[in-house]
Amino acid sequence: MVPFVLVLLLVPHVLLSSTHVAVISPQDPVLRIGSSLTASCSLSPDLGLHASTLFWTLNGLRLSGSSYSVVSSGVLSVTLHRLNGSQQQSGDNLVCHGADGRVLAGSCLYVGMPPEKPVNLTCLSRNTKDLSCRWSVGGPGETHIRTKYTLKYKLRWHGKEKECEDYGSGEQRYSCYIPHNIALFTPYQIWVEATNQLGSATSDITTLDILDVVTTDPPANVQVSRVGDLDDQLTVRWSSPPELKDVLFQAKYQIRYRLEDSADWKVVDDVGNLTSCRLAGLQPGTVYFVQVRCNPVGIFGSRKAGIWSDWSHPTAASTPSSERQLSGSCDPKPGQQNSTLRRELKQFFGWVRKHAYGCSGMSIKLYDQWRVWLQKSHKARNQVGKRNLPPSPNTQTAASVS
């Protein structure tokens, strides 16, 4: 039964291919934007039609009769001026119709521009194992017709020219991935060739050493914890990228953090090659999200700056609630405090917060000492305030409840 169905499907195709009711010439032309075209529709004598009864459409829209010319009883031409770029890369549809609208013949118009030289070719290697490259199209970018981009590479001093095979798609279509067989300690030459039916262009050749373009995975095991009862600090710890554990390099790290209800990140740049950091000057009783990333500097002695990894997944932690917020009526009233002392403490506290920002061990130690002293002084003032307050039923009740 299946062969019989196939025969039925193939018969109409054979009949149509052996009998052309009409032919458009030129067939499937390739033209530059702004060009003019005169196409003709030649009828088969067996149709018994006159050319004056025919009409043309372009992408489904009927063309004006003023652009037609009856060449003979069996030939109708149409002239198109200042052609725009094709609306689709598969070509625009130019169709010749009979008076009743049936399709007699068709042709595809490819109207575009030759490619310009690809630019901004950049590459990176993840953990020295592979190579990913991306580039931008040159000039205005849109050629309106299918353009093929080919990434080629070879070892600079020797070796055979190769083509990358794993190309991206969609927004990543101007990229290619080389998954393995990457040579170290010898430079590569890499370039991109762009080709379509109207011409070709080649990017500048980029020469690079894989060790100079290494990036890595985000730091692993990122943990964020409180620093005792200090209400404005958090400690961040992480592990070095495991993929580079056997590679000679010195990592550099960055931390960024934000409030739970904020989209603004604050970045700590001076972490260096440590795998822990104390964040100071935070808001008490607040949830923070923290991320870490790594820059593998000096892979096997490379003198080039590495490429930052992606950020790690956000890790959340909260600072303790402030004692000052919980102490309630035990705090002396603002008017009872010495204004000069308050001003001096505020200036010094601001200086310390500024210099404790980041991961400097000395500044953190100084900041911790200041915080301890401040808390002790605050508790001492609270005790003095309690002794000086006259007894009242409310105070006794609060004390007995607590």
Coordinates of C-alpha atoms in Angstrom, one line a residue:
M1 CA 0.0 0.0 0.0
V2 CA 2.8 2.4 0.8
P3 CA 4.6 2.2 -2.6
F4 CA 1.2 2.9 -4.3
V5 CA 0.8 6.1 -2.2
L6 CA 4.4 7.2 -3.1
V7 CA 3.6 6.7 -6.8
L8 CA 0.5 8.9 -6.6
L9 CA 2.6 11.7 -4.8
L10 CA 5.3 11.6 -7.4
V11 CA 3.2 11.6 -10.6
P12 CA 2.1 15.3 -10.3
H13 CA 5.7 16.3 -9.8
V14 CA 6.9 14.5 -12.9
L15 CA 4.1 16.0 -15.0
L16 CA 4.9 19.5 -13.8
S17 CA 8.6 19.1 -14.3
S18 CA 8.2 17.9 -17.9
T19 CA 5.8 20.6 -18.9
H20 CA 6.6 24.2 -18.1
V21 CA 3.6 26.4 -18.5
A22 CA 5.8 29.5 -18.3
V23 CA 9.4 30.5 -17.5
I24 CA 10.7 33.6 -15.8
S25 CA 14.1 34.9 -16.8
P26 CA 16.6 35.7 -15.3
Q27 CA 15.9 32.9 -12.8
D28 CA 16.9 33.6 -9.2
P29 CA 19.1 36.7 -9.9
V30 CA 21.5 38.1 -7.2
L31 CA 21.6 41.9 -7.2
R32 CA 23.1 44.7 -5.2
I33 CA 20.8 47.1 -3.3
G34 CA 19.8 50.0 -5.5
S35 CA 20.0 48.0 -8.7
S36 CA 17.3 47.8 -11.4
L37 CA 15.9 44.6 -12.9
T38 CA 13.9 43.7 -16.0
A39 CA 12.4 40.2 -15.8
S40 CA 10.3 38.5 -18.5
C41 CA 7.6 35.8 -18.2
S42 CA 7.6 33.6 -21.4
L43 CA 4.4 31.6 -21.9
S44 CA 4.1 28.1 -23.4
P45 CA 2.2 28.2 -26.7
D46 CA 0.1 25.3 -25.5
L47 CA -1.6 27.6 -22.9
G48 CA -3.4 29.7 -25.4
L49 CA -3.0 32.8 -23.3
H50 CA -2.0 36.3 -24.3
A51 CA 0.8 38.2 -22.4
S52 CA -1.4 41.2 -22.0
T53 CA -3.7 39.3 -19.6
L54 CA -1.0 38.4 -17.2
F55 CA 0.1 40.3 -14.0
W56 CA 3.1 40.2 -11.6
T57 CA 3.4 40.1 -7.8
L58 CA 6.4 40.6 -5.5
N59 CA 6.1 39.0 -2.1
G60 CA 2.4 38.7 -2.6
L61 CA 1.8 42.3 -3.6
R62 CA 0.6 43.1 -7.1
L63 CA 2.9 45.3 -9.1
S64 CA 1.7 48.3 -10.9
G65 CA 0.8 47.8 -14.5
S66 CA 2.9 50.8 -15.5
S67 CA 6.0 48.7 -14.9
Y68 CA 4.8 46.0 -17.4
S69 CA 5.8 45.8 -21.0
V70 CA 4.2 43.4 -23.6
V71 CA 7.2 42.1 -25.5
S72 CA 5.2 39.8 -27.7
S73 CA 1.9 37.8 -27.5
G74 CA 3.7 35.2 -25.4
V75 CA 6.1 37.4 -23.3
L76 CA 5.4 40.0 -20.6
S77 CA 8.2 41.8 -18.9
V78 CA 8.4 43.9 -15.7
T79 CA 11.0 46.5 -14.7
L80 CA 11.9 47.2 -11.1
H81 CA 14.0 50.2 -10.1
R82 CA 16.1 50.9 -7.0
L83 CA 15.6 47.6 -5.4
N84 CA 15.7 47.4 -1.6
G85 CA 17.4 44.6 0.3
S86 CA 15.6 41.3 0.4
Q87 CA 13.0 41.0 3.1
Q88 CA 14.1 37.5 3.9
Q89 CA 17.4 35.8 3.4
S90 CA 15.7 33.0 1.4
G91 CA 15.0 35.6 -1.3
D92 CA 12.0 37.7 -2.4
N93 CA 9.3 36.0 -4.5
L94 CA 8.7 37.4 -7.9
V95 CA 5.7 35.6 -9.5
C96 CA 3.9 35.7 -12.9
H97 CA 0.2 35.1 -12.7
G98 CA -2.6 34.3 -15.2
A99 CA -5.7 36.5 -15.4
D100 CA -7.5 34.2 -13.0
G101 CA -4.7 34.6 -10.4
R102 CA -3.1 31.1 -10.8
V103 CA 0.6 30.9 -10.6
L104 CA 2.4 30.4 -13.9
A105 CA 6.0 30.8 -12.9
G106 CA 8.2 32.1 -10.1
S107 CA 11.7 33.4 -9.4
C108 CA 13.6 34.4 -6.2
L109 CA 15.3 37.8 -6.1
Y110 CA 18.4 38.0 -3.8
V111 CA 19.0 41.7 -3.2
G112 CA 21.7 42.6 -0.8
M113 CA 25.3 43.7 -0.2
P114 CA 28.7 41.9 -0.2
P115 CA 30.0 41.4 3.4
E116 CA 32.4 43.8 5.0
K117 CA 35.4 42.8 7.0
P118 CA 34.5 41.2 10.3
V119 CA 35.7 43.1 13.3
N120 CA 36.3 42.8 17.1
L121 CA 37.5 39.2 17.0
T122 CA 38.2 38.1 20.6
C123 CA 38.8 34.7 22.2
L124 CA 39.0 33.1 25.6
S125 CA 40.1 29.7 26.9
R126 CA 38.3 28.1 29.9
N127 CA 40.8 26.5 32.1
T128 CA 43.3 26.1 29.2
K129 CA 41.2 23.3 27.8
D130 CA 39.2 24.9 24.9
L131 CA 38.8 28.1 22.9
S132 CA 35.7 30.2 22.3
C133 CA 35.8 33.1 19.8
R134 CA 33.3 35.8 18.9
W135 CA 33.3 38.7 16.4
S136 CA 31.1 41.4 15.0
V137 CA 30.0 41.9 11.5
G138 CA 31.6 44.9 9.7
G139 CA 29.9 48.0 8.4
P140 CA 26.1 48.3 8.8
G141 CA 26.0 44.6 9.5
E142 CA 22.9 43.6 7.5
T143 CA 23.7 42.1 4.1
H144 CA 20.1 41.0 3.5
I145 CA 21.2 37.7 1.9
R146 CA 22.7 34.6 3.4
T147 CA 26.3 35.2 4.5
K148 CA 28.6 32.5 5.7
Y149 CA 31.1 33.2 8.4
T150 CA 34.0 30.8 8.8
L151 CA 36.5 31.0 11.7
K152 CA 39.9 29.7 10.7
Y153 CA 43.0 29.2 12.8
K154 CA 46.5 27.7 12.7
L155 CA 49.7 27.6 14.8
R156 CA 51.8 30.6 14.0
W157 CA 55.1 28.9 13.3
H158 CA 53.9 25.6 11.9
G159 CA 50.8 23.6 11.5
K160 CA 47.9 23.2 9.1
E161 CA 45.1 25.6 8.7
K162 CA 41.9 24.4 10.3
E163 CA 38.2 25.5 10.4
C164 CA 36.1 25.8 13.5
E165 CA 33.0 23.6 13.3
D166 CA 30.8 24.4 16.3
Y167 CA 29.1 27.7 15.5
G168 CA 26.5 29.5 17.8
S169 CA 23.0 30.4 16.8
G170 CA 20.5 33.2 17.4
E171 CA 22.2 36.0 19.3
Q172 CA 25.4 33.9 19.5
R173 CA 25.6 33.2 15.8
Y174 CA 28.8 35.2 15.4
S175 CA 30.8 32.9 17.6
C176 CA 32.5 29.5 17.4
Y177 CA 33.7 26.9 19.9
I178 CA 36.8 24.7 19.6
P179 CA 36.3 22.1 22.3
H180 CA 39.7 20.3 22.5
N181 CA 43.2 19.8 21.0
I182 CA 44.4 23.2 22.1
A183 CA 48.2 23.7 22.1
L184 CA 49.9 25.6 24.9
F185 CA 53.2 27.6 24.8
T186 CA 52.9 28.5 21.2
P187 CA 50.9 31.3 19.5
Y188 CA 47.9 30.9 17.3
Q189 CA 46.8 32.9 14.3
I190 CA 43.0 33.3 14.1
W191 CA 40.8 35.1 11.6
V192 CA 37.2 35.1 10.2
E193 CA 36.1 34.9 6.5
A194 CA 32.7 36.2 5.4
T195 CA 31.3 35.1 2.1
N196 CA 28.0 35.5 0.2
Q197 CA 26.9 35.5 -3.5
L198 CA 28.1 39.1 -3.9
G199 CA 31.6 38.9 -2.5
S200 CA 33.8 38.0 0.4
A201 CA 35.9 39.8 3.1
T202 CA 38.4 38.6 5.7
S203 CA 39.0 40.0 9.2
D204 CA 42.4 41.1 10.4
I205 CA 44.5 38.2 11.7
T206 CA 44.6 38.0 15.5
T207 CA 47.7 36.4 17.1
L208 CA 47.3 35.1 20.6
D209 CA 48.8 32.8 23.1
I210 CA 46.2 30.6 24.9
L211 CA 47.9 31.3 28.2
D212 CA 47.1 35.0 27.8
V213 CA 43.3 34.6 27.4
V214 CA 42.5 32.1 30.1
T215 CA 39.4 32.4 32.3
T216 CA 38.1 29.9 34.7
D217 CA 35.0 28.7 36.5
P218 CA 33.5 30.8 39.3
P219 CA 35.0 30.2 42.8
A220 CA 33.3 27.2 44.5
N221 CA 31.9 26.7 48.0
V222 CA 31.1 30.3 48.6
Q223 CA 30.0 30.7 52.3
V224 CA 28.8 33.8 54.1
S225 CA 28.6 33.9 57.9
R226 CA 28.3 36.3 60.7
V227 CA 31.2 37.7 62.7
G228 CA 30.1 36.9 66.2
D229 CA 27.6 39.5 67.5
L230 CA 29.0 42.3 65.3
D231 CA 25.9 43.7 63.7
D232 CA 27.6 45.3 60.7
Q233 CA 30.0 42.7 59.4
L234 CA 29.9 39.4 57.5
T235 CA 32.7 37.0 56.6
V236 CA 32.9 35.6 53.0
R237 CA 34.9 32.4 52.3
W238 CA 35.4 30.4 49.1
S239 CA 37.5 27.8 47.4
S240 CA 39.9 28.3 44.5
P241 CA 38.7 27.1 41.1
P242 CA 39.2 23.3 41.1
E243 CA 40.0 23.0 37.4
L244 CA 43.2 25.0 37.9
K245 CA 44.5 23.2 41.0
D246 CA 47.4 21.8 39.1
V247 CA 48.2 24.9 37.1
L248 CA 50.8 27.5 38.2
F249 CA 49.1 30.8 38.6
Q250 CA 48.1 33.5 41.1
A251 CA 44.4 34.1 41.4
K252 CA 42.8 37.5 41.9
Y253 CA 39.3 37.8 43.3
Q254 CA 36.5 40.3 43.4
I255 CA 33.5 40.3 45.7
R256 CA 30.2 42.1 45.1
Y257 CA 27.2 42.3 47.5
R258 CA 23.8 43.9 47.6
L259 CA 20.8 44.4 49.9
E260 CA 18.0 41.8 49.5
D261 CA 15.6 44.5 48.2
S262 CA 18.1 46.3 46.0
A263 CA 19.5 45.8 42.5
D264 CA 22.6 47.9 43.1
W265 CA 25.8 45.9 43.7
K266 CA 28.8 47.2 45.6
V267 CA 32.2 45.8 44.5
V268 CA 35.2 45.0 46.6
D269 CA 38.3 45.2 44.4
D270 CA 41.1 44.8 46.8
V271 CA 40.7 41.2 47.8
G272 CA 43.9 40.0 46.1
N273 CA 44.6 36.3 46.2
L274 CA 42.9 35.6 49.5
T275 CA 40.1 33.1 49.8
S276 CA 38.3 35.0 52.5
C277 CA 37.2 38.5 53.2
R278 CA 35.4 40.5 56.0
L279 CA 32.7 42.9 54.8
A280 CA 32.3 45.8 57.2
G281 CA 30.1 48.8 57.5
L282 CA 26.9 46.8 56.7
Q283 CA 23.4 47.6 57.9
P284 CA 22.4 45.7 61.1
G285 CA 19.5 43.2 60.8
T286 CA 19.7 43.0 57.0
V287 CA 19.9 40.2 54.4
Y288 CA 22.7 40.5 51.9
F289 CA 23.4 38.6 48.7
V290 CA 27.1 38.0 48.0
Q291 CA 29.0 36.8 44.8
V292 CA 32.6 36.1 44.1
R293 CA 34.6 35.8 40.8
C294 CA 38.1 34.9 39.9
N295 CA 40.8 36.2 37.5
P296 CA 43.6 33.7 36.9
V297 CA 46.6 36.0 36.7
G298 CA 50.0 34.8 35.4
I299 CA 49.0 31.3 34.1
F300 CA 52.4 29.5 33.7
G301 CA 54.2 32.9 33.9
S302 CA 52.0 34.8 31.4
R303 CA 52.5 38.5 31.7
K304 CA 49.0 39.4 30.4
A305 CA 46.0 40.1 32.7
G306 CA 43.6 37.2 32.9
I307 CA 39.9 37.3 32.0
W308 CA 37.4 37.5 34.8
S309 CA 35.2 34.4 35.4
D310 CA 31.5 34.6 35.7
W311 CA 30.1 35.5 39.1
S312 CA 29.3 32.6 41.5
H313 CA 25.7 31.9 42.3
P314 CA 24.4 34.4 44.9
T315 CA 24.8 33.3 48.6
A316 CA 22.6 35.0 51.2
A317 CA 23.2 35.8 54.8
S318 CA 21.9 38.3 57.4
T319 CA 23.7 40.6 59.8
P320 CA 22.6 40.4 63.5
S321 CA 20.1 42.9 64.8
S322 CA 21.6 46.0 66.4
E323 CA 21.8 46.1 70.3
R324 CA 20.9 49.8 70.0
Q325 CA 17.7 48.9 68.2
L326 CA 16.8 46.3 70.8
S327 CA 17.6 48.3 74.0
G328 CA 14.5 50.4 73.7
S329 CA 13.9 52.9 76.6
C330 CA 17.3 52.1 78.2
D331 CA 19.1 54.5 75.8
P332 CA 19.6 58.0 77.1
K333 CA 17.7 60.7 75.2
P334 CA 19.7 62.5 72.4
G335 CA 19.5 65.8 74.3
Q336 CA 21.3 64.4 77.3
Q337 CA 24.4 63.4 75.4
N338 CA 27.4 65.5 75.0
S339 CA 27.3 67.2 71.6
T340 CA 31.0 67.5 71.3
L341 CA 31.7 63.9 72.0
R342 CA 29.0 62.8 69.6
R343 CA 30.5 64.9 66.8
E344 CA 34.0 63.5 67.5
L345 CA 32.7 59.9 67.6
K346 CA 30.7 60.4 64.4
Q347 CA 33.8 61.7 62.6
F348 CA 36.1 58.9 63.8
F349 CA 33.4 56.2 63.2
G350 CA 33.0 57.5 59.6
W351 CA 36.8 57.4 59.1
V352 CA 37.1 53.9 60.4
R353 CA 34.2 52.6 58.2
K354 CA 35.8 54.1 55.1
H355 CA 39.2 52.5 55.8
A356 CA 37.7 49.2 56.9
Y357 CA 36.0 48.8 53.6
G358 CA 37.5 45.8 51.8
C359 CA 39.8 43.1 53.1
S360 CA 42.7 44.9 54.7
G361 CA 43.8 43.0 57.8
M362 CA 45.0 46.1 59.7
S363 CA 41.9 48.2 59.0
I364 CA 39.6 45.3 60.0
K365 CA 41.5 44.8 63.3
L366 CA 41.3 48.5 64.1
Y367 CA 37.6 48.5 63.2
D368 CA 37.0 45.5 65.5
Q369 CA 38.8 47.3 68.4
W370 CA 36.7 50.4 67.9
R371 CA 33.5 48.4 67.8
V372 CA 34.2 46.6 71.0
W373 CA 35.2 49.8 72.8
L374 CA 32.0 51.5 71.5
Q375 CA 29.8 48.7 72.6
K376 CA 31.4 48.7 76.1
S377 CA 31.0 52.4 76.4
H378 CA 27.4 52.2 75.3
K379 CA 26.6 49.5 77.9
A380 CA 28.3 51.6 80.6
R381 CA 26.3 54.6 79.8
N382 CA 23.1 52.5 79.9
Q383 CA 24.0 51.3 83.4
V384 CA 24.6 54.8 84.6
G385 CA 21.4 56.0 83.0
K386 CA 19.4 53.2 84.8
R387 CA 20.9 54.1 88.2
N388 CA 20.1 57.8 87.7
L389 CA 16.5 57.2 86.6
P390 CA 13.9 57.8 89.4
P391 CA 11.9 54.6 90.2
S392 CA 8.5 54.4 88.6
P393 CA 5.8 51.7 88.4
N394 CA 6.4 51.4 84.6
T395 CA 10.1 50.8 85.0
Q396 CA 9.6 48.2 87.7
T397 CA 7.0 46.4 85.6
A398 CA 9.4 46.3 82.5
A399 CA 12.2 45.0 84.7
S400 CA 10.0 42.3 86.3
V401 CA 8.8 41.2 82.9
S402 CA 12.2 41.0 81.4

